[in-house]
mmCIF file of C-alpha atoms in Angstrom:
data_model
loop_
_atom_site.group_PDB
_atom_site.id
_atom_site.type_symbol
_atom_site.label_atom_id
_atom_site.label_comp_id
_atom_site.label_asym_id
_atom_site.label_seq_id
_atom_site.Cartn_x
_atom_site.Cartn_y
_atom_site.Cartn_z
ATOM 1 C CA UNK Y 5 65.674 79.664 94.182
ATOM 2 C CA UNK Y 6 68.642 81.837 93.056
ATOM 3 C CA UNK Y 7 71.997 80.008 92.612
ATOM 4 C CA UNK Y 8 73.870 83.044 94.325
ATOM 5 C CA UNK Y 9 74.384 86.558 93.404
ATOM 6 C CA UNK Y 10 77.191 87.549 90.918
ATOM 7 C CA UNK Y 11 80.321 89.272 92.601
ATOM 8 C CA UNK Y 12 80.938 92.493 91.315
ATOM 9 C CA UNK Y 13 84.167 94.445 92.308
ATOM 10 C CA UNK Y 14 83.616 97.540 93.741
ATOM 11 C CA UNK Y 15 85.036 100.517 92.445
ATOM 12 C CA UNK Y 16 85.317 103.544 93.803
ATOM 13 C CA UNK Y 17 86.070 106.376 91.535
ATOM 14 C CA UNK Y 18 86.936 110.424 92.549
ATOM 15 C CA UNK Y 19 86.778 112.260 89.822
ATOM 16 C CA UNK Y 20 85.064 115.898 89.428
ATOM 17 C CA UNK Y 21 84.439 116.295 85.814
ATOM 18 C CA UNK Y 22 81.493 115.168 85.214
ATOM 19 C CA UNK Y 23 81.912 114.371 81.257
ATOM 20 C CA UNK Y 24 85.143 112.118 82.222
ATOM 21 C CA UNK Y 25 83.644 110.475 85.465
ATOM 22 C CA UNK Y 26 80.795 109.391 82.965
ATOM 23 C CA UNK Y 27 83.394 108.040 80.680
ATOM 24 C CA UNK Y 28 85.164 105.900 82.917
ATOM 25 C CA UNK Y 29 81.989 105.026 84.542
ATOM 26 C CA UNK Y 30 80.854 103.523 81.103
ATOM 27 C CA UNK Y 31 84.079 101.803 80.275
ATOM 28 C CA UNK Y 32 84.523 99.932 83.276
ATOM 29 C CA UNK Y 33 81.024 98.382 84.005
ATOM 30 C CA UNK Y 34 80.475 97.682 80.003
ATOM 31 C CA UNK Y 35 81.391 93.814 80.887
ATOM 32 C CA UNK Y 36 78.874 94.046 84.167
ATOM 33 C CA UNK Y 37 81.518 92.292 86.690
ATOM 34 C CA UNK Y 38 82.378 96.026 88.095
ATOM 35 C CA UNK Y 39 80.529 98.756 90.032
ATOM 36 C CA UNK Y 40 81.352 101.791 89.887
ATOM 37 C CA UNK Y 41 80.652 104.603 93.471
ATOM 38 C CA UNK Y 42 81.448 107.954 92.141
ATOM 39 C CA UNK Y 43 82.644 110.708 94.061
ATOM 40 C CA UNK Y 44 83.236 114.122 92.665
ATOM 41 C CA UNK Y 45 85.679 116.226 95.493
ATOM 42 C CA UNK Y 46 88.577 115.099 97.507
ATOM 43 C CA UNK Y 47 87.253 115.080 100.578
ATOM 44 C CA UNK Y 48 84.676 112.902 100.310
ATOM 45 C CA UNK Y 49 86.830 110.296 98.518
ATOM 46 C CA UNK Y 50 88.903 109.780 101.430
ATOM 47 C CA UNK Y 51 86.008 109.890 103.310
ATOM 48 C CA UNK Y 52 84.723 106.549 101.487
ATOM 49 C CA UNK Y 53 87.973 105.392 101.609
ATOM 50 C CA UNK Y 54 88.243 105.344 105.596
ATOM 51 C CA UNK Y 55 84.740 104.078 105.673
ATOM 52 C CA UNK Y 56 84.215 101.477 103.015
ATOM 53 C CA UNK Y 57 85.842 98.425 101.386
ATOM 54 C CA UNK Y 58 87.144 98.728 97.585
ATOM 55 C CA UNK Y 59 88.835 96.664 95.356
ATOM 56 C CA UNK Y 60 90.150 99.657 93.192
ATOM 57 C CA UNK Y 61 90.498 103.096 93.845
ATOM 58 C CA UNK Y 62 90.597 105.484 90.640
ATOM 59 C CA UNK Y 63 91.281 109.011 91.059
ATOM 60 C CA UNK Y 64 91.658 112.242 89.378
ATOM 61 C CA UNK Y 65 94.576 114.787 90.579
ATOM 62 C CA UNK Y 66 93.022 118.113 90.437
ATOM 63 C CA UNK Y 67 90.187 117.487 93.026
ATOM 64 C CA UNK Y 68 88.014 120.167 95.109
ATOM 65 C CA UNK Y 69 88.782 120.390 98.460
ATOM 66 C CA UNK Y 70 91.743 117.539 98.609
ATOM 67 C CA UNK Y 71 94.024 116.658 95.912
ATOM 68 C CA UNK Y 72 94.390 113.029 94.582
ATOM 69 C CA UNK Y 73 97.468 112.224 96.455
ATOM 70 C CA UNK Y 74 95.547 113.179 99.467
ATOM 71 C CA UNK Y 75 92.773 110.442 98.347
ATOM 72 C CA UNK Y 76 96.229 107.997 97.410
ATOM 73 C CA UNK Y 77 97.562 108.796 101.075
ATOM 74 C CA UNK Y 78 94.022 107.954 102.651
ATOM 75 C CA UNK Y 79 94.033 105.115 100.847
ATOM 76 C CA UNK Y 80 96.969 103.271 101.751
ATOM 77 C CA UNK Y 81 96.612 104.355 105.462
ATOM 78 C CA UNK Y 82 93.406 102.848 105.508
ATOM 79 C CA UNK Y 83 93.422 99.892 102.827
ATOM 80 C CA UNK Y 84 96.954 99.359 102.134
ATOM 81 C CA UNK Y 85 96.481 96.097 99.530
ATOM 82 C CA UNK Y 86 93.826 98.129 97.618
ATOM 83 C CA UNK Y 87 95.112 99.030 94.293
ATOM 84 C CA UNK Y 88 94.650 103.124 92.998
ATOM 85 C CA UNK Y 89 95.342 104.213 89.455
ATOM 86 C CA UNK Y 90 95.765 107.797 89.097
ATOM 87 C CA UNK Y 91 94.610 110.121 86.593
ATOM 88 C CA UNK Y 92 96.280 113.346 85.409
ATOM 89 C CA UNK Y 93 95.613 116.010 82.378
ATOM 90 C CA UNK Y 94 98.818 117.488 83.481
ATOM 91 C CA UNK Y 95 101.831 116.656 81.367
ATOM 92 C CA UNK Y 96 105.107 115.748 82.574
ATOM 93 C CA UNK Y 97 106.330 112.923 84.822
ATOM 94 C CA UNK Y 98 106.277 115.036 88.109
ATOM 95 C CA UNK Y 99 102.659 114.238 88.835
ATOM 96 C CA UNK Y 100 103.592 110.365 87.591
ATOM 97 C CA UNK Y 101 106.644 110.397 89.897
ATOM 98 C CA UNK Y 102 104.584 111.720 92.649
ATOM 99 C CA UNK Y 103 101.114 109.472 92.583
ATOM 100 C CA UNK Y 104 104.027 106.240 92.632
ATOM 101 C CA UNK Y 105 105.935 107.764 95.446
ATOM 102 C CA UNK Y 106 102.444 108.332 96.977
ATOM 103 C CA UNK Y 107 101.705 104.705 96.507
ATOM 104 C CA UNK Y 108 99.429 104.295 93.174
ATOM 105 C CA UNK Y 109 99.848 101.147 91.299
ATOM 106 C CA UNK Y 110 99.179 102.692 88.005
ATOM 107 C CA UNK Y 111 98.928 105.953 86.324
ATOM 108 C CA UNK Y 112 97.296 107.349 83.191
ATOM 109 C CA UNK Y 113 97.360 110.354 81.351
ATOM 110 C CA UNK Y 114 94.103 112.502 79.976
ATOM 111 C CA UNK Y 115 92.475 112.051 77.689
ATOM 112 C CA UNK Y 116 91.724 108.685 78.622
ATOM 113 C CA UNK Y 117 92.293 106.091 76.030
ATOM 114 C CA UNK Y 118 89.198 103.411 77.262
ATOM 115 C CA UNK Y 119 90.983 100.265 76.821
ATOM 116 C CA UNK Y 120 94.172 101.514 78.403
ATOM 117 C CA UNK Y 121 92.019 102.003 81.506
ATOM 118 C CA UNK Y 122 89.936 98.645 81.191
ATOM 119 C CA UNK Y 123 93.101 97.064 80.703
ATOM 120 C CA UNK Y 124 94.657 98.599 83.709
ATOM 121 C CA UNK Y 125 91.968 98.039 86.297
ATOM 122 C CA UNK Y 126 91.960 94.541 85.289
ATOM 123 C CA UNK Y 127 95.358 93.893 85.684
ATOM 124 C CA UNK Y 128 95.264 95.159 88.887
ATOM 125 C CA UNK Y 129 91.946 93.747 90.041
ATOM 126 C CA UNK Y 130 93.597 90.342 88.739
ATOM 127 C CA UNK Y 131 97.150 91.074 90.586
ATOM 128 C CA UNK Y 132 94.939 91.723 93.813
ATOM 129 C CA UNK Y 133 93.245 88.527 93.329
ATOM 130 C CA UNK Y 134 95.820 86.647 93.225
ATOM 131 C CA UNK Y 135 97.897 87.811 95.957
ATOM 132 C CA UNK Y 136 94.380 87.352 98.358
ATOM 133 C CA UNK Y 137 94.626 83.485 97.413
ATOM 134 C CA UNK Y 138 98.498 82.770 97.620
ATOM 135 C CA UNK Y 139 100.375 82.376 100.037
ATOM 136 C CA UNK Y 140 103.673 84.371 99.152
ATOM 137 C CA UNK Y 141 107.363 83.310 100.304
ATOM 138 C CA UNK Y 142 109.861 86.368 100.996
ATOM 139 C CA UNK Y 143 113.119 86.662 101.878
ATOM 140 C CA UNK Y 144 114.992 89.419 104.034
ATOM 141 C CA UNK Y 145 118.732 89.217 103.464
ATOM 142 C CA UNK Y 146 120.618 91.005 106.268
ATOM 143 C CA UNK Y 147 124.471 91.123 106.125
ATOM 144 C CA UNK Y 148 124.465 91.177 110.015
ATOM 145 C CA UNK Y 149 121.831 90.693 112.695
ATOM 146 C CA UNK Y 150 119.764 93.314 113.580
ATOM 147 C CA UNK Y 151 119.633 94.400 109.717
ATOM 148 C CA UNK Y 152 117.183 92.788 108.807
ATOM 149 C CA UNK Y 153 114.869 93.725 112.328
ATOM 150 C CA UNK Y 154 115.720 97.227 112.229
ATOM 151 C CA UNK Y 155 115.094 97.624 108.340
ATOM 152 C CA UNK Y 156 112.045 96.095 107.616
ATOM 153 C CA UNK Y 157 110.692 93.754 110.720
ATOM 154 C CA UNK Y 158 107.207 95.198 111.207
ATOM 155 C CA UNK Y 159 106.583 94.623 107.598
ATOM 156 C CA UNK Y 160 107.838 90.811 107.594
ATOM 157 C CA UNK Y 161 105.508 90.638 110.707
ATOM 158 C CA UNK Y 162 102.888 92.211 108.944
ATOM 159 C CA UNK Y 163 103.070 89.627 105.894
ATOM 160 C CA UNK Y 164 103.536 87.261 108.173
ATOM 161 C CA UNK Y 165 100.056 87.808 109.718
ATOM 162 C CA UNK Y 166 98.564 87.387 106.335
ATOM 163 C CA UNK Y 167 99.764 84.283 105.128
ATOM 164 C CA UNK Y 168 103.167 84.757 103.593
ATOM 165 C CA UNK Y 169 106.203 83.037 104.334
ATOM 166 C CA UNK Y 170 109.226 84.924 105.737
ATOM 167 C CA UNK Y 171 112.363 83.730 105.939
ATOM 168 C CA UNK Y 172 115.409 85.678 107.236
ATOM 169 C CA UNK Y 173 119.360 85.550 105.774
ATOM 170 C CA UNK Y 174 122.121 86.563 107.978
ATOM 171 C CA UNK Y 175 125.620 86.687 106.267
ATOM 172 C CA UNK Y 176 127.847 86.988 108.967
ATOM 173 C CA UNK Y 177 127.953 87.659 112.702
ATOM 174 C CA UNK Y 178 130.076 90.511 112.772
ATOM 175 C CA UNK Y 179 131.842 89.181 115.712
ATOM 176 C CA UNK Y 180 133.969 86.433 117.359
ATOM 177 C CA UNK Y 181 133.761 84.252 120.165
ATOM 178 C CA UNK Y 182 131.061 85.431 122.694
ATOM 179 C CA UNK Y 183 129.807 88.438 121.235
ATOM 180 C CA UNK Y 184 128.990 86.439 117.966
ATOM 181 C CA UNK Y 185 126.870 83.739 120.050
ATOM 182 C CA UNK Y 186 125.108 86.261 121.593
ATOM 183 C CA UNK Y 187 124.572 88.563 118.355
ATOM 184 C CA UNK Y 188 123.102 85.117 117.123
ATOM 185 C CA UNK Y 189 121.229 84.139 119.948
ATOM 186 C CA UNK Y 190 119.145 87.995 119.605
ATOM 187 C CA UNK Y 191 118.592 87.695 115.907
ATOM 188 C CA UNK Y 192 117.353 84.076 116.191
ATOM 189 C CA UNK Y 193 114.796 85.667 119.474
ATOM 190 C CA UNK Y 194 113.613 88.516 117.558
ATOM 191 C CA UNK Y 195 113.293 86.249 114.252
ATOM 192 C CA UNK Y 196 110.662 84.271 116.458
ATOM 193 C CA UNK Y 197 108.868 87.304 117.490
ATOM 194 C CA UNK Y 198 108.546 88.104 113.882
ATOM 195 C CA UNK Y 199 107.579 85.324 112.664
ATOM 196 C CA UNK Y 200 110.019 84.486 110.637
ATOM 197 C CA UNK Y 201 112.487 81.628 109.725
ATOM 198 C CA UNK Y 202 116.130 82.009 110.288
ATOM 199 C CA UNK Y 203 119.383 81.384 108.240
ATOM 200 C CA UNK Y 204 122.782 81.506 109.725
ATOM 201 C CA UNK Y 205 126.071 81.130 107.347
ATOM 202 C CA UNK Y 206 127.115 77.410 108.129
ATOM 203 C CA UNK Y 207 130.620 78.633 109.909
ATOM 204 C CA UNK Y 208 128.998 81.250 112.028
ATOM 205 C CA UNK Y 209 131.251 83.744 109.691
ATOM 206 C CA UNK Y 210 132.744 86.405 112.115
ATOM 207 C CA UNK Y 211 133.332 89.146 109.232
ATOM 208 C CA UNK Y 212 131.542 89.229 105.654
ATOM 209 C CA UNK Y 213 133.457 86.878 103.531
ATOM 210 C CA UNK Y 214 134.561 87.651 100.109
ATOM 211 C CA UNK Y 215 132.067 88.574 97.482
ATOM 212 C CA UNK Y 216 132.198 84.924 95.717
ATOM 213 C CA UNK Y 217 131.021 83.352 98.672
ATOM 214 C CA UNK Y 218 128.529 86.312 99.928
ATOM 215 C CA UNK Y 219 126.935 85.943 96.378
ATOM 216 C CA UNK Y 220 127.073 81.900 96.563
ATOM 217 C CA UNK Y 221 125.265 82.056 99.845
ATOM 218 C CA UNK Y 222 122.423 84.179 98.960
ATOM 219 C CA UNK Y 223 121.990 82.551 95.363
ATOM 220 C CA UNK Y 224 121.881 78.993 97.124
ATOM 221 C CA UNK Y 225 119.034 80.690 99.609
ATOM 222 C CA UNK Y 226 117.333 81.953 97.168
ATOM 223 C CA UNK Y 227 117.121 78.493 94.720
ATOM 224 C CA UNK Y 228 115.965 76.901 97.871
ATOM 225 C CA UNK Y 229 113.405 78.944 98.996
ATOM 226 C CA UNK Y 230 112.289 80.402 95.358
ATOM 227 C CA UNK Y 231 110.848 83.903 96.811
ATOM 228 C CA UNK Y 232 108.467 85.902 95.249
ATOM 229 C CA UNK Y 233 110.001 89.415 97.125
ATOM 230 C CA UNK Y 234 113.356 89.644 98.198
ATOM 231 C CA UNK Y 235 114.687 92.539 100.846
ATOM 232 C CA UNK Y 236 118.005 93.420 100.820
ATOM 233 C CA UNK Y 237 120.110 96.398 102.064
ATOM 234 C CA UNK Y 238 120.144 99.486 100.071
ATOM 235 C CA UNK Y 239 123.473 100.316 98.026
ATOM 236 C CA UNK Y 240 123.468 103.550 99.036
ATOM 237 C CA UNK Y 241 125.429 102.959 102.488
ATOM 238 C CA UNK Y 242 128.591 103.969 104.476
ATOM 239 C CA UNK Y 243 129.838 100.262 104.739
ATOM 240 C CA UNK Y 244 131.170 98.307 102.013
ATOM 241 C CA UNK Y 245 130.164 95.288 103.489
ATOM 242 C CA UNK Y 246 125.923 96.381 103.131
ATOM 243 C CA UNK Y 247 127.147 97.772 99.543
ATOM 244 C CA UNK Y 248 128.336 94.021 98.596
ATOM 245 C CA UNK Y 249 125.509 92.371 99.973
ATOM 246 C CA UNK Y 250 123.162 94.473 97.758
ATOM 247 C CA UNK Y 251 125.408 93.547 94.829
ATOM 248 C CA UNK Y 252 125.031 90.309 95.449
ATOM 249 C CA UNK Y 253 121.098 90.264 95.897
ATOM 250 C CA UNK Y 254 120.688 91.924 93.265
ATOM 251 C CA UNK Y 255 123.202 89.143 90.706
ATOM 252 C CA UNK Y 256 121.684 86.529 92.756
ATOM 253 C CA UNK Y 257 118.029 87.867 92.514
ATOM 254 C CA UNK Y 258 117.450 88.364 88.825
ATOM 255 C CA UNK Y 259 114.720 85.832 88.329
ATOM 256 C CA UNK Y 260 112.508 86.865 91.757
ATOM 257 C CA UNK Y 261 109.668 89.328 91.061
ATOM 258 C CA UNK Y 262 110.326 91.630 93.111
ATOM 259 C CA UNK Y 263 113.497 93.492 94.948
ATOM 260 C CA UNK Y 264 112.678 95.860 97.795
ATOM 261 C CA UNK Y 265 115.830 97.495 99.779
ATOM 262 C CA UNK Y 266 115.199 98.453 103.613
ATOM 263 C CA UNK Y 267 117.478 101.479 105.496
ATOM 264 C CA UNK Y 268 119.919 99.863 107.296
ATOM 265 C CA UNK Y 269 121.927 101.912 110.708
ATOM 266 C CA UNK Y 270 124.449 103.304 107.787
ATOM 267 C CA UNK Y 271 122.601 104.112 105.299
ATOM 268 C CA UNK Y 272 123.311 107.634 103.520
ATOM 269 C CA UNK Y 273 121.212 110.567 102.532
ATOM 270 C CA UNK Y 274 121.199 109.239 99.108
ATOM 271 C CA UNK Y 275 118.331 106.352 100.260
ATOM 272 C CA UNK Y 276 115.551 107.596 98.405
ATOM 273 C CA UNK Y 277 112.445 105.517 99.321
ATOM 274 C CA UNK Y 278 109.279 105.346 96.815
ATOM 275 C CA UNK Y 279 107.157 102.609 99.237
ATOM 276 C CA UNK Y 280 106.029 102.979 102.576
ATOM 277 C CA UNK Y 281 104.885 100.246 104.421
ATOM 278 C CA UNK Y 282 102.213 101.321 107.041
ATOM 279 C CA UNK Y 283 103.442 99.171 109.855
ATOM 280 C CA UNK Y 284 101.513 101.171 112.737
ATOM 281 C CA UNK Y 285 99.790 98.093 114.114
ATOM 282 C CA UNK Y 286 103.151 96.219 113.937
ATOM 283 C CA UNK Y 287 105.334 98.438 115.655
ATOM 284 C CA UNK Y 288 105.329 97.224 119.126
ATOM 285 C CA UNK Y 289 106.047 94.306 118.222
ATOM 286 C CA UNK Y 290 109.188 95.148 116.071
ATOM 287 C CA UNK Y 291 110.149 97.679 118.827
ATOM 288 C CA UNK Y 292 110.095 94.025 121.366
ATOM 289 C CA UNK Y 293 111.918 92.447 118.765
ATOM 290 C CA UNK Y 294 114.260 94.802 118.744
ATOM 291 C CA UNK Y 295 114.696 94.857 122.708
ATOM 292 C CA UNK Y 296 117.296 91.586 122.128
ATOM 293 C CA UNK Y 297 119.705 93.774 120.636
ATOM 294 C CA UNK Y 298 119.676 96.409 123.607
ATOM 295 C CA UNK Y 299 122.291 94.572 125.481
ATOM 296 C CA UNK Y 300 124.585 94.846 122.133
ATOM 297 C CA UNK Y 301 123.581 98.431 122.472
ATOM 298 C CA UNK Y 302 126.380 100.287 123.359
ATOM 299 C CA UNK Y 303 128.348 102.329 120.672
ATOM 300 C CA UNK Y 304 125.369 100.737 117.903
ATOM 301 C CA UNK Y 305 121.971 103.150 119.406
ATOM 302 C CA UNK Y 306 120.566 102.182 116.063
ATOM 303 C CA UNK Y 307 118.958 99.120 117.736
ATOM 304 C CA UNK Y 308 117.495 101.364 120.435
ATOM 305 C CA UNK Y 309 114.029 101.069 119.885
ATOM 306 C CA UNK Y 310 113.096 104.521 120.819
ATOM 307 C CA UNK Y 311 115.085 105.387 117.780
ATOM 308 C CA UNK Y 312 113.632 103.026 115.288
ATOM 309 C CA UNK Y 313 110.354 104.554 116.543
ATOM 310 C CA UNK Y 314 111.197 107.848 115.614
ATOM 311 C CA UNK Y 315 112.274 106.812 112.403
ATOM 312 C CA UNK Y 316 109.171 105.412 111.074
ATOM 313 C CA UNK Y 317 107.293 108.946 112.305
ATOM 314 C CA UNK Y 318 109.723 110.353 110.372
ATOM 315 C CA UNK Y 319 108.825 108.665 107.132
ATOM 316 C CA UNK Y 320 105.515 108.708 108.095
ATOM 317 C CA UNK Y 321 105.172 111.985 106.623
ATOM 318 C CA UNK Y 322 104.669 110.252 103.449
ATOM 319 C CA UNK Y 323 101.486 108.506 104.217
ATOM 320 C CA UNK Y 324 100.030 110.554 106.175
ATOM 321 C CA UNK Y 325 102.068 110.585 109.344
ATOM 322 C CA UNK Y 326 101.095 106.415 110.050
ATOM 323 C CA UNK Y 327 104.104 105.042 111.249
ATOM 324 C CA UNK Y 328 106.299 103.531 108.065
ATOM 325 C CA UNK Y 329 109.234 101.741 106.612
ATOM 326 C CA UNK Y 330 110.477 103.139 104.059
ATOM 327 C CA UNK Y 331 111.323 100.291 101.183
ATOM 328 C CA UNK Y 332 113.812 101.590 97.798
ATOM 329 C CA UNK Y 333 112.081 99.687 94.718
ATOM 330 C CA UNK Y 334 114.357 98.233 92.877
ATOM 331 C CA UNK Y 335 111.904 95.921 90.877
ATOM 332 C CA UNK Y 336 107.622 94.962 91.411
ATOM 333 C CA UNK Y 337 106.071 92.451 89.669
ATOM 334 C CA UNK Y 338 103.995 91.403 92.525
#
């Protein structure tokens, strides 16, 4: 009787030249723990992409019919965890800057060096292992309420759902007396909705206090909790208050893997975004979330949720018009 049947990950590579596709074929079953499904045009790539499971994704730029970030885009609409390492014979870093923005976890230049590829599918085969087995903590540091909802709640909701723990940072109310309580009283609502754990500064701070303490505060949350991924609010914003608390994430962050910043209500033009979370089955839920804030509403429609709608259709241009939250990297080690 057989004792079981070897897993093999399954690979699914687009690439059109025959000679390479061979090639990379070759390299990455040599150890017999991979399989490889070739496809040689764009458009059936992302076909198999919508309609099958993979482990890795490898693909070529210059494709017939669709181009590789076509096949990236597919992919991460479909299979969002699945890892993609692109390949290019073009030199310069505008196709590299573009298969990252597009959502690839690795690129590599033509010719192929074999163990730079066998060495990179590994890595990420390993990485996507890992993160299917672990349960992940992360932290969203918001320096008011509805920061953290509006920025980057479908995606806590969405980790959420598979495992992780979320935890959520407020630094200050941004009000006194009732206002405050009832700022609060939404972000601790919506924080249930999410799924998500809730910190409130100890004194119920009405304004952000000085950048000593803001930077104590989220160091001490961060020792406790030890995240893997921290969000924060991009630097690149109209208040100086959002500007500190990035400041201070990132001082206080230095040791956590990874550092993600979400677009707050004041963020500037200068947010430029290379992750986009596909959050399309979560957006109902953020947009309910979301409905605490509508009686703190007036003079803030940021927290409107018709708006925060239209903002991830906005993004969603960038994987192929799902609906998205746009993240800055600021460091991935996930």
């Amino acid at each position: 009787m057989s004792e079981g049947v070897e897993h093999k990950a399954q690979v699914l590579l687009v690439e059109d030249n025959l000679t390479d596709a061979t090639f990379i074929r070759t390299i990455l079953e040599k150890d017999g723990d991979i399989r490889v499904t070739l496809s040689q045009d764009g458009i059936r790539g992302c076909q198999l992409v919508e309609s099958n499971r993979w482990e890795l994704v490898v693909t070529d730029f210059n494709l017939p019919g669709r181009d590789g970030i076509e096949v990236i885009l597919a992919c991460k609409k479909h299979q969002p965890e699945t890892p993609i390492i692109a390949l290019s014979g073009y030199p310069g870093s505008d196709h590299k800057e573009g298969a990252l923005r597009a959502g690839a976890s690795d690129y590599l230049d033509k010719p192929i060096d074999g163990d730079d590829l066998i060495s990179a599918a590994r890595r990420v085969l390993k990485l996507k292992s890992e993160e299917e087995t672990r349960t992940r903590v992360l932290l969203a540091i918001g320096a008011y309420p509805g920061d953290v909802e509006l920025g980057c709640g479908a995606t806590l909701m969405k980790q959420g759902m598979r495992g992780d723990d979320v935890h959520v940072a407020v630094i200050s109310s941004g009000a006194a007396g009732t206002e405050a309580v009832e700022r609060v009283e939404a972000t601790d609502r919506a924080c249930r909705v999410m799924g998500a754990q809730l910190h409130l500064p100890p004194d119920g701070t009405p304004e952000l206090p000085e950048s000593d303490i803001v930077l104590i505060r989220i160091r001490d949350a961060i020792e406790a909790l030890q995240p893997d991924l921290v969000f924060a609010p991009s630097v690149h914003d109209v208040r100086e208050s959002r500007q500190q608390v990035f400041t201070a994430t990132e001082i206080a962050a230095a040791e956590v893997p990874s550092l993600f910043c979400y677009q707050a209500a004041t963020t500037t033009l200068d947010f430029r975004p290379t992750h986009f979370e596909d959050v399309s089955d979560f957006l109902d839920q953020k947009m309910a979330a979301l409905t605490y804030f509508q009686h703190l509403a007036e003079g803030r429609p940021h927290l409107h949720p018709s708006l925060a709608r239209s903002t991830a259709q906005y993004w969603g241009r960038f994987l192929g018009y799902a609906d998205v939250e746009p993240f800055e990297v600021i460091r991935q080690n996930l």
